[in-house]
Amino acid sequence: MQRIKFIDKMIDGNLSRRQMMQAAGAFGVGTLILPRPSVAAEVLTCLEWGGYDSPDYFQAYVDKYGAQPNFSIFAGEEDALAKVLAGFAADVMHPCNYSVARFVNAGVAAELDTSRLSHWKDVFPALQSAEGVVWEGKTVMAPADWGNSSLAFRPDLLPPEFTENPTWAIFYDEAYKGRVAMSDNEMAIIIGAMVGGMPYDEAYKLEGAALDAAAKEWGTRAVNTSKFLWTDSSEVQQAMASGEIVAAYAWNDLVANLRNEGVPVEFAKPKEGMFTWFCGLTLLNTGKADEQAAYDFIDAWLSPETGKALIEGSGYGHANMKSFEIADKEAIANMGITDPVAMMADTIVFKTPTDAVQEGFNKVWGDTKALKY
Amino acid sequence: MIAMLALPLAALVVLSFWTQNGFELDRTPTLENYAQLVRLTEEPTIWFGIPFYFAYPVPAILMIKSVVMSLSATVAVIALAYPMAYFLAFRVHKHKALWIILITIPFWTSYLLRVFAWKIVLGFNGAINSGLKELGIIDKPLDFLLYNPGAVVITLAHSWVAFAILPIYVSLEKIDRSLLEAASDLGDGKVKRFLRITLPLSAPGTVAAALLVFIPTVGDYVTPTLVGGPGGTMIGNLVQELFLRQNNAPLGAAVAITMMLIIAVIVAIFLWAIGYRRIRARRA
């Protein structure tokens, strides 16, 4: 009856603007113009990496609240930061050790009260105090997952000269044009500089003319050699499974997923070095949901059950020491190193650039990509 | 209506006169963003053999590239849509509404799905490659099909065909059939009759269709993102990149507004060149 009355009224033309707007709002038309009616409790909004929106990683939260939080998926931390700065009201963000400072400096990250996290005591002590978890004396990130960025390749499709001595130089090699995929990230310039002989400690903070020169030489080469620059890990996994590309910049999950499908793939330890990152959850001060919900979500991420899912599902490490006690032994053995401290000692840990350096890289990398033809 | 259209545009204009300073917006009005787009330098950036003497050549290069890609897509769309509309207007006599619905059926799915469909058709293990392989024409998949400007043009052309068929069909349908009879009676052959009667009289619909395709495709951003690869980037991708990754919304706004003005100028020149006023006068 309501509906017929509404149509009748509309035809007669005696429908107030407010009623009309309300009806439009029901279809989401007026959400921009109408003041939003207050809702009892806002749903938690999380900025997440693609794939981390699976309830396996925060089951405890779902059990408590009966529903999943809202997710907004990003491809890189800089995209997520820009979204928050533009007014996107997110409660929780998933940055990494090298990028969390950007959120702190932008004034959107809040300090974590670790006493409100029941699993905090089980986190590897080295991670509890690592740079990035603690920034300027404040705990701003609850470490959750850690892993590597390295070169994944198809041993069956590459010559033994490469497979016996893998090198990042493959991404800058004209001979592999169209058969490799770099990630859509300024790492293409940094790794290029490392291939050119510069140590990571210098390459990650390139600036000014030196950065322009490195971008011109290595960035351009990487863009021209890559079949595509991947932003979504399923895209690169498919291309690698089909043999369209034979080598890619990748995380542990690519290797774990492809091996599960029976595709031969190796995670190289290139002669220039492999990288280690650790990521975690940061509380943002832009959110609208109840803070307790945010803490419950972060705590769920730190639980050993989440760690088990991470280790078995994607081959990533987890920050909770107990995760390694309950996870499948074979999956742990496949990971190789299970102690983050040993891992960090053995590889290159990503470092935090200053804001000016990061902005310089963002601009130069954007320009380099745009000039490809 | 004013609120929905004019306010965002006004906000964009205002934004383009501000500057980004790290995380802060500097609200002093300045022309710096526009100056950055046209500032010259001694050292040219060479792109496709053309030297660009801009200090920041990326917007200019991408603008030219986008216009060229979009024009190619428009030409392809008209070439595809005109025969279809002609068939519909002159050859189909029964169930016209059904035919129109049939033509638009592919467009009932999401735009995104259609773009992804092209990714599957053109892909490494896609329809074209596996078909050719099955026929024994090639033994290694062709890898130049996807992730280049050509793939973007093909996808855009397919996606916009339906929007072009309808205006062309309407203008063909409106042609007075007795004019065609008169032309035949006075000795015009089929080709001559088409060139002298049908084509000029359907021009308004064709022009409308061309504009309907050209204007939105110049600034398209989804299609190049999905099928373009780094080589297929267009100006819309730059605007997105400036707003998001580079966190420089004011410069992004300036690029967007400059792009709008350039498109407006191109459209004006186009309409002037084909003598739009004459066509309108003749119809009136």
XYZ file of C-alpha atoms in Angstrom:
657
model
C 0.000 0.000 0.000
C 2.832 2.322 0.928
C 4.257 2.018 -2.558
C 0.992 2.752 -4.346
C 0.346 5.740 -2.139
C 3.797 7.054 -2.935
C 3.274 6.747 -6.684
C -0.180 8.339 -6.460
C 1.198 11.228 -4.484
C 4.042 11.657 -6.913
C 1.666 11.739 -9.875
C -0.533 14.291 -8.132
C 2.544 16.309 -7.468
C 1.999 16.695 -3.755
C 5.088 15.023 -2.538
C 7.410 17.133 -0.441
C 11.053 17.489 -1.399
C 11.970 15.718 1.829
C 9.792 12.695 1.059
C 11.197 12.538 -2.439
C 14.745 12.662 -1.116
C 13.981 9.971 1.419
C 12.687 7.706 -1.302
C 15.699 8.455 -3.468
C 17.922 7.826 -0.492
C 16.463 4.361 -0.157
C 18.157 3.581 -3.460
C 21.364 5.262 -2.460
C 20.721 8.210 -4.756
C 20.764 10.935 -2.203
C 23.553 9.759 0.063
C 25.648 12.761 -0.905
C 23.056 15.440 -0.264
C 21.081 14.076 2.644
C 22.462 14.309 6.143
C 23.020 10.728 7.166
C 20.691 9.401 9.841
C 22.696 8.254 12.825
C 23.149 4.507 13.091
C 23.379 2.780 16.452
C 26.888 1.419 15.904
C 29.043 2.065 12.859
C 30.529 -1.029 11.264
C 34.302 -1.279 11.482
C 36.014 -0.179 8.244
C 39.388 -1.667 7.354
C 41.857 -0.767 4.647
C 43.334 -4.085 3.570
C 45.569 -5.738 1.028
C 43.720 -7.890 -1.496
C 43.285 -11.425 -0.144
C 43.516 -10.414 3.514
C 39.765 -9.787 3.602
C 39.138 -13.497 4.135
C 37.527 -14.316 7.504
C 40.230 -16.956 8.108
C 42.421 -14.117 9.276
C 40.053 -12.601 11.855
C 37.692 -15.425 12.825
C 37.628 -14.349 16.484
C 36.219 -10.979 15.429
C 33.500 -12.589 13.320
C 32.599 -14.893 16.231
C 32.187 -11.966 18.575
C 30.350 -9.521 16.305
C 28.517 -12.006 14.085
C 29.588 -10.228 10.900
C 32.641 -9.208 8.946
C 33.876 -5.639 8.993
C 33.729 -3.505 5.844
C 36.810 -3.696 3.672
C 38.368 -1.320 1.229
C 41.117 -3.009 -0.773
C 44.266 -1.134 -1.774
C 47.177 -2.045 -4.027
C 49.806 0.033 -2.258
C 50.096 1.944 0.984
C 50.370 5.285 -0.788
C 46.968 4.759 -2.437
C 45.474 3.912 0.943
C 47.044 6.947 2.586
C 45.729 9.269 -0.123
C 42.269 7.783 0.365
C 42.371 8.411 4.110
C 43.664 11.947 3.595
C 40.840 12.600 1.137
C 38.369 11.875 3.914
C 37.776 8.120 3.798
C 36.784 7.186 7.347
C 38.730 3.990 7.987
C 39.296 2.569 11.463
C 42.124 0.137 10.841
C 44.857 0.019 8.214
C 47.381 -2.690 7.355
C 50.713 -0.935 6.693
C 54.206 -2.403 6.823
C 57.350 -1.585 8.721
C 58.643 0.733 5.985
C 55.361 2.575 5.382
C 53.778 3.052 8.789
C 55.751 6.257 9.375
C 53.892 7.891 6.479
C 50.636 7.438 8.378
C 52.159 8.749 11.600
C 53.641 11.785 9.852
C 50.355 12.497 8.104
C 48.721 12.574 11.536
C 46.196 9.812 10.907
C 47.699 6.994 13.012
C 46.849 6.601 16.693
C 49.056 5.120 19.389
C 48.164 1.525 20.313
C 47.422 0.565 23.884
C 49.021 -2.874 23.854
C 47.451 -3.805 27.190
C 44.137 -4.047 25.340
C 45.511 -6.798 23.072
C 45.274 -10.202 24.734
C 47.787 -11.830 22.360
C 50.436 -9.110 22.611
C 52.465 -11.078 25.199
C 52.974 -13.902 22.672
C 54.389 -11.654 19.930
C 58.084 -12.213 19.149
C 59.892 -9.750 21.462
C 62.120 -8.624 18.601
C 59.033 -7.586 16.645
C 57.449 -5.813 19.623
C 60.244 -3.274 19.621
C 61.247 -3.258 15.944
C 61.433 -0.002 14.020
C 58.074 0.466 12.342
C 56.189 -1.203 15.156
C 57.558 1.529 17.366
C 57.916 4.924 15.730
C 59.181 7.974 17.622
C 58.805 6.094 20.907
C 55.161 5.108 20.362
C 53.762 1.717 19.435
C 51.841 2.467 16.236
C 51.547 -0.964 14.598
C 50.647 -4.378 15.961
C 52.933 -6.710 13.975
C 50.957 -9.543 12.395
C 52.432 -11.043 9.218
C 55.968 -11.125 7.907
C 57.538 -12.495 4.789
C 59.722 -11.783 1.824
C 59.740 -9.897 -1.403
C 61.900 -11.661 -3.878
C 62.161 -13.032 -7.352
C 59.882 -15.960 -8.191
C 60.695 -17.866 -11.361
C 59.721 -20.907 -13.423
C 62.770 -23.233 -13.338
C 61.333 -25.297 -16.211
C 61.205 -22.316 -18.575
C 64.550 -20.691 -17.840
C 68.086 -21.716 -18.800
C 70.382 -23.220 -16.117
C 72.655 -20.143 -16.281
C 69.837 -18.253 -14.631
C 68.370 -20.903 -12.341
C 71.753 -21.700 -10.824
C 72.569 -18.083 -10.150
C 69.344 -16.061 -10.090
C 69.651 -12.304 -10.350
C 67.319 -9.328 -10.319
C 69.004 -8.251 -13.562
C 66.436 -10.343 -15.451
C 63.917 -7.491 -15.028
C 66.208 -5.118 -16.923
C 67.365 -7.563 -19.579
C 66.214 -6.889 -23.134
C 66.377 -10.642 -23.831
C 63.470 -11.231 -21.423
C 61.278 -8.426 -22.774
C 57.611 -9.316 -22.310
C 58.367 -12.434 -20.258
C 58.777 -10.937 -16.790
C 56.502 -8.894 -14.528
C 57.688 -6.341 -12.002
C 55.329 -5.057 -9.380
C 53.836 -1.611 -9.960
C 56.078 -0.096 -7.353
C 59.111 2.166 -7.133
C 61.072 -0.931 -6.029
C 61.710 -1.290 -9.771
C 64.025 1.722 -9.538
C 65.618 0.723 -6.222
C 66.363 -2.840 -7.329
C 67.684 -1.519 -10.639
C 70.128 0.707 -8.803
C 71.172 -2.350 -6.785
C 71.736 -4.332 -9.968
C 73.915 -1.406 -11.023
C 76.014 -1.969 -7.917
C 74.534 0.465 -5.406
C 73.851 -0.988 -1.930
C 70.198 -0.959 -0.742
C 71.057 1.426 2.077
C 71.836 4.091 -0.512
C 69.302 3.114 -3.150
C 66.224 3.399 -0.909
C 66.927 7.062 -0.180
C 67.795 8.294 -3.666
C 66.783 11.885 -4.228
C 66.925 14.710 -6.731
C 69.147 14.334 -9.779
C 70.465 10.919 -8.699
C 66.888 9.639 -8.451
C 66.010 11.082 -11.861
C 69.046 9.405 -13.375
C 68.260 6.047 -11.747
C 64.632 6.272 -12.893
C 65.697 7.120 -16.416
C 68.123 4.242 -16.590
C 66.550 1.465 -14.496
C 62.906 2.498 -14.149
C 62.462 2.889 -17.894
C 64.167 -0.433 -18.540
C 61.975 -2.233 -16.005
C 58.810 -0.714 -17.487
C 59.834 -1.658 -21.014
C 60.915 -5.185 -20.113
C 57.873 -6.075 -18.017
C 54.873 -7.602 -19.740
C 52.730 -5.691 -17.262
C 53.304 -4.121 -13.871
C 51.213 -6.079 -11.457
C 49.011 -4.531 -8.815
C 46.982 -7.576 -7.907
C 48.669 -10.801 -6.915
C 46.109 -13.086 -8.582
C 46.914 -11.425 -11.925
C 50.609 -12.252 -11.646
C 49.900 -15.758 -10.333
C 47.722 -16.570 -13.349
C 50.293 -15.206 -15.776
C 53.019 -17.231 -14.106
C 50.939 -20.414 -14.009
C 50.251 -20.186 -17.754
C 53.913 -19.528 -18.558
C 53.109 -16.116 -20.018
C 55.768 -14.766 -17.703
C 58.738 -16.710 -16.382
C 59.869 -14.444 -13.552
C 58.151 -11.951 -11.286
C 58.693 -9.801 -8.252
C 56.635 -11.731 -5.738
C 55.715 -12.466 -2.161
C 55.691 -15.871 -0.491
C 52.009 -16.434 -1.260
C 52.637 -16.674 -4.998
C 55.053 -19.548 -4.488
C 52.768 -21.292 -1.969
C 49.698 -20.949 -4.209
C 51.393 -22.076 -7.415
C 53.023 -25.070 -5.727
C 49.619 -26.086 -4.411
C 48.431 -26.104 -8.010
C 51.406 -28.201 -9.043
C 53.176 -25.474 -11.023
C 56.972 -25.687 -10.724
C 58.143 -22.419 -9.201
C 61.155 -21.314 -7.193
C 61.494 -18.407 -4.781
C 64.992 -17.194 -5.522
C 67.599 -15.772 -3.256
C 69.029 -13.405 -5.898
C 72.680 -12.495 -5.666
C 71.736 -8.836 -4.964
C 69.682 -10.039 -1.987
C 66.111 -10.845 -1.033
C 63.920 -8.552 1.046
C 62.044 -9.013 4.299
C 59.047 -7.021 5.392
C 56.746 -7.234 8.320
C 53.315 -5.757 8.311
C 50.659 -5.232 10.908
C 47.583 -3.388 11.965
C 47.524 0.324 12.709
C 44.712 2.090 14.479
C 43.611 5.176 12.540
C 42.110 8.222 14.204
C 39.782 8.828 11.251
C 37.390 5.974 12.055
C 33.803 6.214 13.203
C 33.352 2.752 14.700
C 33.728 1.859 18.350
C 37.395 1.706 19.319
C 36.850 -1.601 21.111
C 35.797 -3.165 17.810
C 39.052 -2.009 16.252
C 41.051 -3.523 19.120
C 39.092 -6.777 18.814
C 39.865 -6.890 15.102
C 43.583 -6.302 15.687
C 43.621 -8.870 18.473
C 41.957 -11.415 16.176
C 44.762 -10.852 13.669
C 47.357 -11.588 16.365
C 45.740 -14.874 17.409
C 47.619 -18.148 16.828
C 44.684 -19.470 14.750
C 45.193 -16.616 12.285
C 48.892 -17.427 12.268
C 48.115 -21.042 11.449
C 45.930 -19.942 8.522
C 48.634 -17.568 7.291
C 51.449 -20.119 7.519
C 49.475 -22.941 5.928
C 47.572 -20.850 3.399
C 50.128 -18.400 2.061
C 53.512 -19.381 3.422
C 53.862 -16.132 5.372
C 55.278 -15.938 8.864
C 53.206 -14.717 11.783
C 54.108 -12.485 14.691
C 52.647 -14.778 17.343
C 55.163 -17.359 18.577
C 52.375 -19.816 19.408
C 51.265 -19.920 15.752
C 54.287 -22.041 14.981
C 53.290 -24.571 17.653
C 49.854 -25.283 16.193
C 50.535 -24.924 12.451
C 51.110 -27.898 10.168
C 54.738 -29.029 10.570
C 55.206 -29.595 6.868
C 54.000 -26.095 6.022
C 56.450 -24.689 8.543
C 59.274 -26.736 7.075
C 58.404 -25.419 3.590
C 58.827 -21.858 4.819
C 62.496 -22.424 5.590
C 63.260 -19.858 8.241
C 60.640 -19.569 10.988
C 62.347 -17.125 13.289
C 61.856 -13.522 12.167
C 65.104 -12.459 13.821
C 67.125 -15.000 11.870
C 65.231 -14.034 8.731
C 66.035 -10.369 9.173
C 69.691 -11.098 9.823
C 69.877 -13.113 6.625
C 68.094 -10.745 4.243
C 67.600 -7.063 3.507
C 64.943 -5.569 5.774
C 62.944 -2.810 4.067
C 63.691 0.631 5.476
C 61.535 3.666 6.019
C 62.330 6.542 3.650
C 61.639 10.127 4.657
C 58.422 11.730 3.401
C 60.330 13.825 0.872
C 62.100 10.767 -0.527
C 58.861 8.770 -0.720
C 57.077 11.606 -2.526
C 60.003 11.929 -4.929
C 59.798 8.200 -5.706
C 56.025 8.374 -6.171
C 56.335 11.155 -8.724
C 59.294 9.754 -10.627
C 57.786 6.267 -10.829
C 54.445 7.657 -12.045
C 56.185 9.676 -14.765
C 58.361 6.750 -15.830
C 55.327 4.526 -16.362
C 53.416 7.189 -18.269
C 56.232 7.671 -20.782
C 56.256 4.058 -21.924
C 54.979 3.421 -25.424
C 20.723 19.185 -10.677
C 22.896 22.234 -10.089
C 24.153 20.718 -6.870
C 25.038 17.442 -8.548
C 26.819 18.881 -11.595
C 28.074 22.357 -10.884
C 29.322 21.969 -7.325
C 31.853 19.186 -7.968
C 33.049 21.046 -11.046
C 33.414 24.272 -9.077
C 35.254 22.388 -6.349
C 37.615 20.993 -8.978
C 38.283 24.470 -10.378
C 38.969 25.904 -6.931
C 41.209 22.952 -6.047
C 43.270 23.478 -9.184
C 44.322 26.937 -7.930
C 45.668 25.557 -4.658
C 48.910 23.684 -4.157
C 49.885 20.551 -2.308
C 52.603 20.939 0.273
C 53.466 17.517 1.672
C 50.324 16.407 3.475
C 48.931 19.946 3.702
C 46.895 21.880 1.146
C 48.213 25.387 0.603
C 45.070 27.444 0.024
C 46.674 30.590 -1.426
C 45.305 30.931 -4.964
C 48.015 30.499 -7.568
C 48.389 29.543 -11.208
C 51.408 27.361 -10.362
C 49.675 24.079 -11.312
C 48.806 25.345 -14.777
C 52.239 26.940 -15.171
C 53.770 23.553 -14.403
C 51.888 22.024 -17.332
C 53.290 24.466 -19.905
C 56.706 25.355 -18.457
C 59.401 24.868 -21.072
C 62.889 23.481 -20.815
C 65.959 23.371 -23.005
C 66.266 19.603 -22.938
C 63.471 17.944 -24.883
C 61.911 14.617 -23.930
C 61.745 12.508 -27.059
C 58.552 10.505 -27.438
C 57.902 8.617 -30.686
C 60.550 10.772 -32.316
C 58.717 13.972 -31.389
C 60.687 16.292 -29.107
C 58.634 17.779 -26.270
C 60.187 20.923 -24.816
C 58.142 20.741 -21.619
C 59.754 20.568 -18.193
C 56.931 18.205 -17.175
C 56.103 16.471 -20.476
C 53.923 13.658 -19.123
C 50.501 15.396 -19.308
C 51.088 16.744 -22.817
C 52.277 13.383 -24.126
C 49.430 11.461 -22.533
C 46.906 14.009 -23.788
C 48.033 13.542 -27.383
C 48.126 9.776 -26.942
C 44.631 9.722 -25.421
C 43.179 11.841 -28.214
C 44.751 9.619 -30.875
C 43.555 6.423 -29.158
C 40.106 7.828 -28.608
C 39.825 9.049 -32.210
C 40.802 5.590 -33.471
C 38.170 4.033 -31.219
C 35.577 6.550 -32.470
C 36.337 5.821 -36.128
C 36.123 2.078 -35.419
C 32.823 2.526 -33.585
C 31.248 4.510 -36.432
C 32.528 2.012 -38.998
C 30.915 -0.813 -37.005
C 27.738 0.950 -35.955
C 26.764 2.553 -39.264
C 26.184 -0.687 -41.208
C 24.300 -2.155 -38.260
C 22.070 0.888 -37.942
C 21.571 0.938 -41.728
C 20.506 -2.694 -41.716
C 18.113 -2.033 -38.873
C 16.558 1.007 -40.536
C 16.201 -0.242 -44.106
C 16.309 -4.021 -44.134
C 14.403 -4.997 -41.016
C 10.680 -4.625 -41.404
C 9.208 -6.813 -38.702
C 9.878 -6.830 -34.939
C 12.130 -3.789 -34.979
C 11.903 -3.368 -31.213
C 13.053 -6.951 -30.741
C 16.077 -6.346 -32.983
C 17.041 -3.261 -30.999
C 16.773 -5.205 -27.772
C 18.856 -8.024 -29.231
C 21.587 -5.575 -30.224
C 21.715 -4.098 -26.754
C 21.757 -7.434 -24.911
C 25.556 -7.578 -24.509
C 25.334 -4.173 -22.877
C 23.109 -5.386 -20.078
C 26.182 -6.766 -18.331
C 28.556 -4.601 -16.373
C 31.115 -2.548 -18.248
C 33.810 -4.118 -16.104
C 32.766 -7.618 -17.137
C 32.958 -6.683 -20.803
C 36.474 -5.340 -20.321
C 37.453 -8.546 -18.534
C 35.899 -10.539 -21.365
C 38.306 -8.845 -23.752
C 41.130 -9.720 -21.414
C 40.116 -13.353 -21.840
C 39.695 -13.065 -25.607
C 43.054 -11.373 -26.162
C 44.986 -13.064 -23.366
C 48.027 -15.295 -23.574
C 45.906 -18.444 -23.203
C 42.859 -16.622 -24.505
C 40.310 -17.383 -27.177
C 42.255 -15.991 -30.154
C 45.547 -17.596 -29.194
C 44.130 -21.031 -28.426
C 42.011 -20.896 -31.596
C 44.970 -20.085 -33.809
C 47.048 -22.699 -32.045
C 44.368 -25.329 -32.555
C 44.288 -24.520 -36.277
C 48.060 -24.880 -36.427
C 48.585 -21.340 -37.712
C 50.891 -20.430 -34.830
C 52.854 -22.626 -32.470
C 53.618 -20.010 -29.830
C 50.881 -17.751 -28.424
C 50.913 -14.233 -29.846
C 51.857 -11.923 -27.024
C 51.229 -8.594 -28.715
C 47.450 -8.837 -28.356
C 47.033 -7.662 -24.778
C 48.589 -4.871 -22.705
C 49.080 -2.250 -25.382
C 47.203 0.724 -26.838
C 45.667 -1.510 -29.528
C 43.926 -3.639 -26.911
C 42.529 -0.476 -25.312
C 41.184 0.775 -28.655
C 39.520 -2.584 -29.436
C 37.906 -2.780 -26.005
C 36.707 0.816 -26.135
C 35.284 0.331 -29.633
C 33.319 -2.731 -28.606
C 32.069 -1.164 -25.393
C 30.680 1.935 -27.054
C 29.132 0.511 -30.225
C 25.626 0.251 -28.767
C 25.667 3.920 -27.839
C 26.444 4.798 -31.451
C 23.941 2.490 -33.140
C 20.891 4.135 -31.609
C 21.442 7.788 -32.668
C 22.511 6.703 -36.163
C 19.491 4.410 -36.413
C 17.121 7.177 -35.391
C 18.464 9.592 -38.001
C 18.324 6.916 -40.724
C 14.828 5.927 -39.726
C 13.651 9.519 -40.021
C 14.743 9.850 -43.652
C 11.750 10.329 -45.883
C 11.599 7.237 -48.102
C 10.076 9.244 -50.989
C 13.376 11.140 -51.294
C 15.129 7.861 -51.980
C 12.502 6.912 -54.550
C 12.851 10.306 -56.221
C 16.616 9.883 -56.453
C 16.226 6.464 -58.072
C 13.581 7.781 -60.453
C 15.889 10.605 -61.518
C 18.604 8.114 -62.421
C 20.891 7.815 -59.359
C 22.501 4.435 -58.835
C 22.617 2.799 -55.430
C 25.979 4.240 -54.458
C 25.213 7.719 -55.687
C 21.846 7.656 -53.945
C 23.523 6.701 -50.693
C 26.139 9.429 -50.990
C 23.700 12.169 -52.014
C 20.671 11.384 -49.861
C 21.236 8.882 -47.082
C 24.656 9.948 -45.885
C 24.001 13.704 -45.623
C 20.607 13.176 -44.004
C 22.003 10.771 -41.415
C 24.940 13.074 -40.649
C 23.418 14.653 -37.521
C 22.954 11.233 -35.912
C 26.417 10.128 -36.947
C 27.990 13.314 -35.596
C 26.097 12.898 -32.341
C 27.267 9.296 -32.121
C 30.871 10.283 -32.776
C 30.783 12.903 -30.044
C 29.007 10.533 -27.683
C 31.888 8.106 -28.059
C 34.824 10.479 -28.365
C 34.159 12.711 -25.359
C 33.877 10.056 -22.645
C 36.579 7.760 -24.022
C 39.351 10.389 -23.962
C 39.212 10.447 -20.196
C 38.529 6.750 -19.681
C 40.522 5.154 -16.936
C 39.188 1.666 -16.248
C 39.872 0.195 -19.693
C 43.540 1.226 -19.900
C 44.070 0.085 -16.319
C 42.811 -3.408 -17.084
C 43.935 -4.119 -20.636
C 46.451 -1.355 -21.360
C 49.531 -2.356 -19.400
C 52.090 0.403 -18.891
C 52.144 1.198 -22.615
C 48.403 1.773 -22.815
C 48.083 4.487 -20.161
C 45.827 7.413 -20.937
C 45.324 10.844 -19.429
C 42.638 9.531 -17.057
C 45.217 7.255 -15.478
C 47.454 10.256 -14.864
C 44.644 12.122 -13.117
C 43.981 9.077 -10.936
C 47.691 8.678 -10.242
C 48.024 12.338 -9.257
C 44.998 12.223 -6.975
C 45.902 8.944 -5.306
C 49.446 7.715 -5.536
C 51.229 11.037 -5.852
C 48.883 12.741 -3.388
C 48.789 15.914 -5.464
C 45.088 16.577 -5.915
C 45.524 20.227 -7.035
C 47.778 19.246 -9.937
C 45.368 16.411 -10.767
C 42.515 18.920 -10.825
C 44.494 21.229 -13.109
C 45.202 18.342 -15.504
C 41.528 17.326 -15.475
C 40.353 20.852 -16.240
C 42.927 21.364 -18.972
C 41.803 18.065 -20.456
C 38.172 19.220 -20.432
C 39.088 22.468 -22.174
C 41.161 20.688 -24.817
C 38.323 18.253 -25.546
C 35.893 21.158 -25.802
C 38.184 22.882 -28.312
C 38.605 19.688 -30.353
C 34.846 19.157 -30.458
C 34.280 22.778 -31.481
C 36.820 22.496 -34.290
C 35.257 19.220 -35.403
C 31.757 20.675 -35.536
C 33.004 23.739 -37.383
C 34.947 21.637 -39.868
C 31.992 19.496 -40.885
C 29.794 22.560 -41.124
C 27.375 21.626 -38.428
C 25.445 24.851 -38.865
C 24.801 24.069 -42.491
C 23.444 20.641 -41.631
C 21.141 22.107 -39.046
C 19.950 24.841 -41.400
C 19.163 22.281 -44.048
C 17.101 20.174 -41.702
C 15.125 23.107 -40.371
